[in-house]
PDB file of C-alpha atoms in Angstrom:
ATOM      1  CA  UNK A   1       0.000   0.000   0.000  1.00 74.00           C
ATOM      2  CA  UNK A   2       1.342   3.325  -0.844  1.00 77.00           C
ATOM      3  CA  UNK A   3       0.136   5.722   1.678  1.00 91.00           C
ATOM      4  CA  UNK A   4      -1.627   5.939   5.223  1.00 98.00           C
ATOM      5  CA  UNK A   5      -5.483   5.094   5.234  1.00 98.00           C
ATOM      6  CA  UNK A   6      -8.070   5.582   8.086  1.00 99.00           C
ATOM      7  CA  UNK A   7     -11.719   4.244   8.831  1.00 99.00           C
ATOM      8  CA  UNK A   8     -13.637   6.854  10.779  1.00 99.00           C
ATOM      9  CA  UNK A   9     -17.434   5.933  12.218  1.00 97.00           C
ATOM     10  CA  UNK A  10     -20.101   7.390  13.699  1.00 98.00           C
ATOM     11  CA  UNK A  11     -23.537   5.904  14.972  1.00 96.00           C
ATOM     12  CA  UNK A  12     -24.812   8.222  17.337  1.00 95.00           C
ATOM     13  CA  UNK A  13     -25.910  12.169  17.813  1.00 92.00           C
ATOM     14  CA  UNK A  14     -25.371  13.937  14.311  1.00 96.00           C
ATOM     15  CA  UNK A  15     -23.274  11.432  12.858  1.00 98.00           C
ATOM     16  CA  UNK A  16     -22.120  13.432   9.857  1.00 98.00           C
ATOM     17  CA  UNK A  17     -21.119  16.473  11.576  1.00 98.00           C
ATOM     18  CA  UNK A  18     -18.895  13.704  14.003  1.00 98.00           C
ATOM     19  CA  UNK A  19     -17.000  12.979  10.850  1.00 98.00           C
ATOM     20  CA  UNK A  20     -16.445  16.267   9.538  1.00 98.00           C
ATOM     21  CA  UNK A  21     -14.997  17.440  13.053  1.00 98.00           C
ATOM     22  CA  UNK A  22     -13.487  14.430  13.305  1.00 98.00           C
ATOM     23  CA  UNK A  23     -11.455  14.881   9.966  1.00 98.00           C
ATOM     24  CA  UNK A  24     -10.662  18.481  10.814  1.00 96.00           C
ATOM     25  CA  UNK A  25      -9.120  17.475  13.967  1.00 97.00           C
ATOM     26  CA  UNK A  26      -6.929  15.081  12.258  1.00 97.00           C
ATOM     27  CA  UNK A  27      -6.067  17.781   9.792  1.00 95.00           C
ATOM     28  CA  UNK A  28      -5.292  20.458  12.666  1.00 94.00           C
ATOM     29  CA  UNK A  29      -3.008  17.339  14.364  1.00 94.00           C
ATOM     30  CA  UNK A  30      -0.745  17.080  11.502  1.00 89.00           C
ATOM     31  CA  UNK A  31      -2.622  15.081   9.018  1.00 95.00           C
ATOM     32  CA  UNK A  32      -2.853  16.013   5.084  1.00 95.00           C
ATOM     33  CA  UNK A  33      -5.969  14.958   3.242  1.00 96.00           C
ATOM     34  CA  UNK A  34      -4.871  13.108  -0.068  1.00 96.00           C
ATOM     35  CA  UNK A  35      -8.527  11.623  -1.083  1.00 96.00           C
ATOM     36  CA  UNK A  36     -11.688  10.082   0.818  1.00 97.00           C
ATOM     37  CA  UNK A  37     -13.809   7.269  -0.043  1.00 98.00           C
ATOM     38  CA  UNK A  38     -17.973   7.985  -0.621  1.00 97.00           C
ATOM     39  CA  UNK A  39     -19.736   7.731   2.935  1.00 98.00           C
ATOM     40  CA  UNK A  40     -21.459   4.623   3.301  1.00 98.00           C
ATOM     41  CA  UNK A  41     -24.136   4.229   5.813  1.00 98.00           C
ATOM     42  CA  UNK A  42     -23.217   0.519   6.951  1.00 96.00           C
ATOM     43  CA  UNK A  43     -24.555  -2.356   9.367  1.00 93.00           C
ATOM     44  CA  UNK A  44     -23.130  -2.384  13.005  1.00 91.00           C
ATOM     45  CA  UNK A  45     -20.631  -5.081  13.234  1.00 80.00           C
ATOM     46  CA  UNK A  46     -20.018  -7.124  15.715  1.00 79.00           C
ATOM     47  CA  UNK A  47     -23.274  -6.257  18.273  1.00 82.00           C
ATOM     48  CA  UNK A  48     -25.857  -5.658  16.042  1.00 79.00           C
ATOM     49  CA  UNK A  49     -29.114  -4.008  18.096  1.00 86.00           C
ATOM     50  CA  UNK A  50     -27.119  -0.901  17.064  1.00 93.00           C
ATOM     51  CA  UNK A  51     -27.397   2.528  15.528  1.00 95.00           C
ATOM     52  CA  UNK A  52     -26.109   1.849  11.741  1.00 96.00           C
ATOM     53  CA  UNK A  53     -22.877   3.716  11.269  1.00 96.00           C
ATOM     54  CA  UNK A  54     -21.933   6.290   9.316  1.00 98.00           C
ATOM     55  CA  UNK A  55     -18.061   5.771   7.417  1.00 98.00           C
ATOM     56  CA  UNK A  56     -15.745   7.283   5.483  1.00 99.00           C
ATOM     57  CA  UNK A  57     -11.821   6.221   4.346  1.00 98.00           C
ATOM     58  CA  UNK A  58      -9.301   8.722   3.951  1.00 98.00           C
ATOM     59  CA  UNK A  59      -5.788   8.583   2.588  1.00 98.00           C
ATOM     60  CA  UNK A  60      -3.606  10.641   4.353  1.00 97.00           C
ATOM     61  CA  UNK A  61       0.174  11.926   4.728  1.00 96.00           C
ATOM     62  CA  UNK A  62       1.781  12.955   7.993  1.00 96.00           C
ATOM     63  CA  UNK A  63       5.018  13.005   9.081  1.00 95.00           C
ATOM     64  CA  UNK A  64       3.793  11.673  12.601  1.00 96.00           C
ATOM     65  CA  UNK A  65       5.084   7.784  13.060  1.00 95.00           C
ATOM     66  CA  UNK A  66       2.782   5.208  13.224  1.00 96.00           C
ATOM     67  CA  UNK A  67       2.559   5.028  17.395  1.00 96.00           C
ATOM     68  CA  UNK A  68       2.389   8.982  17.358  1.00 96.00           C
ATOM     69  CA  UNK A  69      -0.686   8.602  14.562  1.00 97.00           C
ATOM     70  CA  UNK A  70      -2.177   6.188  17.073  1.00 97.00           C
ATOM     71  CA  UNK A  71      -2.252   8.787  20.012  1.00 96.00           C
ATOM     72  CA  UNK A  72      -3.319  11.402  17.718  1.00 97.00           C
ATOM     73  CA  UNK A  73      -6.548   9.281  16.270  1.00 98.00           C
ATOM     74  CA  UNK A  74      -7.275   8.504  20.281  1.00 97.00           C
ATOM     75  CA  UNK A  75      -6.763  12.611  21.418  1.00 97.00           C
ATOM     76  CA  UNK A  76      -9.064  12.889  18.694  1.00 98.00           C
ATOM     77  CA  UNK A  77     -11.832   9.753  19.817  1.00 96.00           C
ATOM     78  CA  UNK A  78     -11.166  11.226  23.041  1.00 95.00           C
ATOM     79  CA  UNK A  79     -11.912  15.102  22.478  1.00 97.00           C
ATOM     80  CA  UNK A  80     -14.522  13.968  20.849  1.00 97.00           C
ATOM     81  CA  UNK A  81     -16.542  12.124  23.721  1.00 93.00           C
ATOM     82  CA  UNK A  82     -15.662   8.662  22.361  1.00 90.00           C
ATOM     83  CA  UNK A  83     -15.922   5.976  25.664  1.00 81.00           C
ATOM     84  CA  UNK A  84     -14.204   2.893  25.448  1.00 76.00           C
ATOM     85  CA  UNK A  85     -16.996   1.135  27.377  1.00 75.00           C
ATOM     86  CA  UNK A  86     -18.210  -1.595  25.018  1.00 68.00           C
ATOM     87  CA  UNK A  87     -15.864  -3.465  22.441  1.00 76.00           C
ATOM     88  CA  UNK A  88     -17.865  -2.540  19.199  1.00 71.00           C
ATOM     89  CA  UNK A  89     -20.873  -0.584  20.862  1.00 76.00           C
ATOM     90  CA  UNK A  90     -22.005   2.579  19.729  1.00 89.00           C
ATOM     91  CA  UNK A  91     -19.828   5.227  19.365  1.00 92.00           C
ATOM     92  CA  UNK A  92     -19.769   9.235  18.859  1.00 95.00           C
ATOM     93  CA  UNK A  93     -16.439   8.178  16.587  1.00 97.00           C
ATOM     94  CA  UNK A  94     -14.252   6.033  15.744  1.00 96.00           C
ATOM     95  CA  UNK A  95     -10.901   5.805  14.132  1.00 98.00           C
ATOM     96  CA  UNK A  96      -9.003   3.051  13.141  1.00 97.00           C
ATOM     97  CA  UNK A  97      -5.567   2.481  11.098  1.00 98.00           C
ATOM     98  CA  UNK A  98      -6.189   0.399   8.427  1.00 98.00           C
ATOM     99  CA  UNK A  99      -2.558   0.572   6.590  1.00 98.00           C
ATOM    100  CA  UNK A 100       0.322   2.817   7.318  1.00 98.00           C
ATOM    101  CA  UNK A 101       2.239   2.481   3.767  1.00 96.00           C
ATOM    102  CA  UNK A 102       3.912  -1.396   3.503  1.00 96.00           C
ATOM    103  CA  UNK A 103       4.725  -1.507   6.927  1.00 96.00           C
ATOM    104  CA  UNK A 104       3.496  -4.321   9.129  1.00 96.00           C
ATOM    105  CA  UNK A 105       3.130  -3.610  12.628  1.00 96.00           C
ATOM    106  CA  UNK A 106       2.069  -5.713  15.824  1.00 95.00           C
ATOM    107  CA  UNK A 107       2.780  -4.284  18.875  1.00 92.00           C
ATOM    108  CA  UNK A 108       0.785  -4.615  21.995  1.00 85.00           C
ATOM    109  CA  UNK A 109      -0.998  -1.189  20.603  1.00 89.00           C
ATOM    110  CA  UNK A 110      -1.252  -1.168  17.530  1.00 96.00           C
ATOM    111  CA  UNK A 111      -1.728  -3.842  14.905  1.00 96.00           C
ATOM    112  CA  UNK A 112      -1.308  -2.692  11.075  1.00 97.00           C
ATOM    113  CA  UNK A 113      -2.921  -4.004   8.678  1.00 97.00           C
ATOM    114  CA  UNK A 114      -5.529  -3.671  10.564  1.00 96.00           C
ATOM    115  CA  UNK A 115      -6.520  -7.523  11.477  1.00 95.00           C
ATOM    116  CA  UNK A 116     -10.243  -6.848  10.626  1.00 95.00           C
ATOM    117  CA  UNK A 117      -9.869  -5.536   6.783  1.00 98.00           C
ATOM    118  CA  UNK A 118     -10.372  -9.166   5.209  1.00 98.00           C
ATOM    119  CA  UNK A 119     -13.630  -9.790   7.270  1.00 96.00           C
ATOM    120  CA  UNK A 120     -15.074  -6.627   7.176  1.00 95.00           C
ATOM    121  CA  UNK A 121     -17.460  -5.967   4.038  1.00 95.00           C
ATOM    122  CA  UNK A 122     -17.848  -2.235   5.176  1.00 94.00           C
ATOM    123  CA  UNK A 123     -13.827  -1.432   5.491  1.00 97.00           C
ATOM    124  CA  UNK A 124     -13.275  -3.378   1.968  1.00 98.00           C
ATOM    125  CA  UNK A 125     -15.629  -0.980  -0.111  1.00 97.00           C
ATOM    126  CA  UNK A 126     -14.085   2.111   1.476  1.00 97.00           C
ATOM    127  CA  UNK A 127     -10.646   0.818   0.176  1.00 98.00           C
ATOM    128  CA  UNK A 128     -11.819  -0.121  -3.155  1.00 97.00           C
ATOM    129  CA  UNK A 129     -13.442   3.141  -3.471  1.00 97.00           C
ATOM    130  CA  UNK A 130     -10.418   4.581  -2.513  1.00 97.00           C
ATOM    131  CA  UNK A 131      -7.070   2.309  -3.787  1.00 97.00           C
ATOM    132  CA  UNK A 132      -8.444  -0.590  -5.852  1.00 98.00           C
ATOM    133  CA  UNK A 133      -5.188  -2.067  -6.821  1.00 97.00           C
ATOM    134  CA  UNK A 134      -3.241  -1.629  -3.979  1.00 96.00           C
ATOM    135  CA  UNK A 135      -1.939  -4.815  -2.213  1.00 97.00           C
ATOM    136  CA  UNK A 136      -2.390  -5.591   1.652  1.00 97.00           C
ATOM    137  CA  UNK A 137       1.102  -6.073   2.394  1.00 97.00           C
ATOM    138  CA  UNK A 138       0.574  -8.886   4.258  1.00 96.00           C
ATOM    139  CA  UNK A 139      -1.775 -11.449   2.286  1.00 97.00           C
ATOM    140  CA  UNK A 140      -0.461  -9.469  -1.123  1.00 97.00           C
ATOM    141  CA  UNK A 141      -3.989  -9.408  -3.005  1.00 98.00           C
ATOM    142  CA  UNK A 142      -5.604  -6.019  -3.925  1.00 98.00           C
ATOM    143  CA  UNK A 143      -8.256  -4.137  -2.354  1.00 98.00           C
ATOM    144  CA  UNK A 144     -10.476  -5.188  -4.926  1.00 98.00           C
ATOM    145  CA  UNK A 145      -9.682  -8.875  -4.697  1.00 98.00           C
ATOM    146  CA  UNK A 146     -10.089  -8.763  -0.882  1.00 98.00           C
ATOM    147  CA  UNK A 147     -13.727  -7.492  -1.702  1.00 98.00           C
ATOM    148  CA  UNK A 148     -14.311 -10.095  -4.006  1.00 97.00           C
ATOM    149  CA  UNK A 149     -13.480 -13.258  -1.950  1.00 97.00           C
ATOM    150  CA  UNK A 150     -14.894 -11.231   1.376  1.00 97.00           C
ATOM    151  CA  UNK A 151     -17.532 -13.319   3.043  1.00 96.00           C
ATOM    152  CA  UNK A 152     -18.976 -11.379   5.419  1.00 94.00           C
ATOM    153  CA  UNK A 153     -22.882 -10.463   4.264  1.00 93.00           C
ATOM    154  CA  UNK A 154     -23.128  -7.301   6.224  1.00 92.00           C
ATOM    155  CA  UNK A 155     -25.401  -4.524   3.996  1.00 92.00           C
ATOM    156  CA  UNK A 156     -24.210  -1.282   3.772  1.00 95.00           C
ATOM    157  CA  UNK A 157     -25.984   1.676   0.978  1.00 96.00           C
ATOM    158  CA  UNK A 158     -23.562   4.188  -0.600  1.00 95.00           C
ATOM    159  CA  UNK A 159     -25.161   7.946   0.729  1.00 97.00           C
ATOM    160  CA  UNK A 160     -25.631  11.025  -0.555  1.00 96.00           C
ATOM    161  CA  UNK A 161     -23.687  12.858   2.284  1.00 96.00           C
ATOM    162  CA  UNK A 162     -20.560  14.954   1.100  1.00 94.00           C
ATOM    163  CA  UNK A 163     -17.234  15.338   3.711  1.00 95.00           C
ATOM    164  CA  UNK A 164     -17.047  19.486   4.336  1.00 92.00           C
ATOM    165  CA  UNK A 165     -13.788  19.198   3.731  1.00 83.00           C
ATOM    166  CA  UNK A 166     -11.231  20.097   1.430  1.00 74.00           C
ATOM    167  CA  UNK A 167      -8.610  17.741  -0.270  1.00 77.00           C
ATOM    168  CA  UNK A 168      -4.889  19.387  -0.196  1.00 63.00           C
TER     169      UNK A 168
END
């Protein structure tokens, strides 16, 4: 993978405006906005009687290393109201590193790829919207391939909400 890419979610209060701060935070941290996926409204994974989520990818550039990205995405979950209550409850936002370039990372923080991309129908069309042919550098098939032999059923429906943000 060429390039740093992020999941954000929201599935409760005024989920849009969650991403949109949440983006601008990121941006005010350090981050540059290269591109963004469409924002899917998607299924709640994991516990289900759920709020569907609101997502967006983004490709981004930063000089901050991966760890330092980490505690910038969790100043921002935290600024933001995010508790860390429920493993996959609702949330105001959430951010996750999905791929930070080719590197492969597993420390007791952080784990890039992110383990879930495979399995996770949602993250998969947010990458394919946004890198196609890029290869996970770990199982070396392309977004689009990942999609294609992804089993997981979840729905999702492509929106007609726009990020209020500009790319660099």
């Amino acid at each position: 993978m060429n390039g740093i890419y992020l999941l954000l979610g929201s599935n409760i209060e005024d989920r849009m405006r969650a991403l949109n701060t949440a983006v601008s935070k990121l941006q005010a941290s350090g981050m540059q906005l290269i591109d963004h996926s469409a924002v899917y409204e998607t299924a709640p994974w994991g516990i289900l009687d759920q709020n569907w989520f609101l997502n967006v990818g983004l490709k981004v550039e930063t000089s901050l290393s991966s760890h330092d990205l980490l505690l910038a995405c969790q100043k921002v979950e935290t600024q933001m109201g995010r508790e860390r209550k429920l493993k996959w409850g609702p949330r105001i936002i959430d951010i996750d590193i999905l791929y930070y370039g080719n590197q492969i990372i597993d420390s007791g923080s952080l784990k890039v790829p992110h383990p879930g991309i495979p399995d996770r129908k949602f993250t998969l069309i947010l990458l394919n919207d946004l890198a196609p042919d890029e290869t996970h550098p770990a199982l070396g098939l392309t977004q689009s391939q990942l999609l294609e032999h992804c089993e997981d059923q979840s729905e999702y429906l492509p929106t007609k909400y726009q990020l209020d943000i500009d790319l660099a």
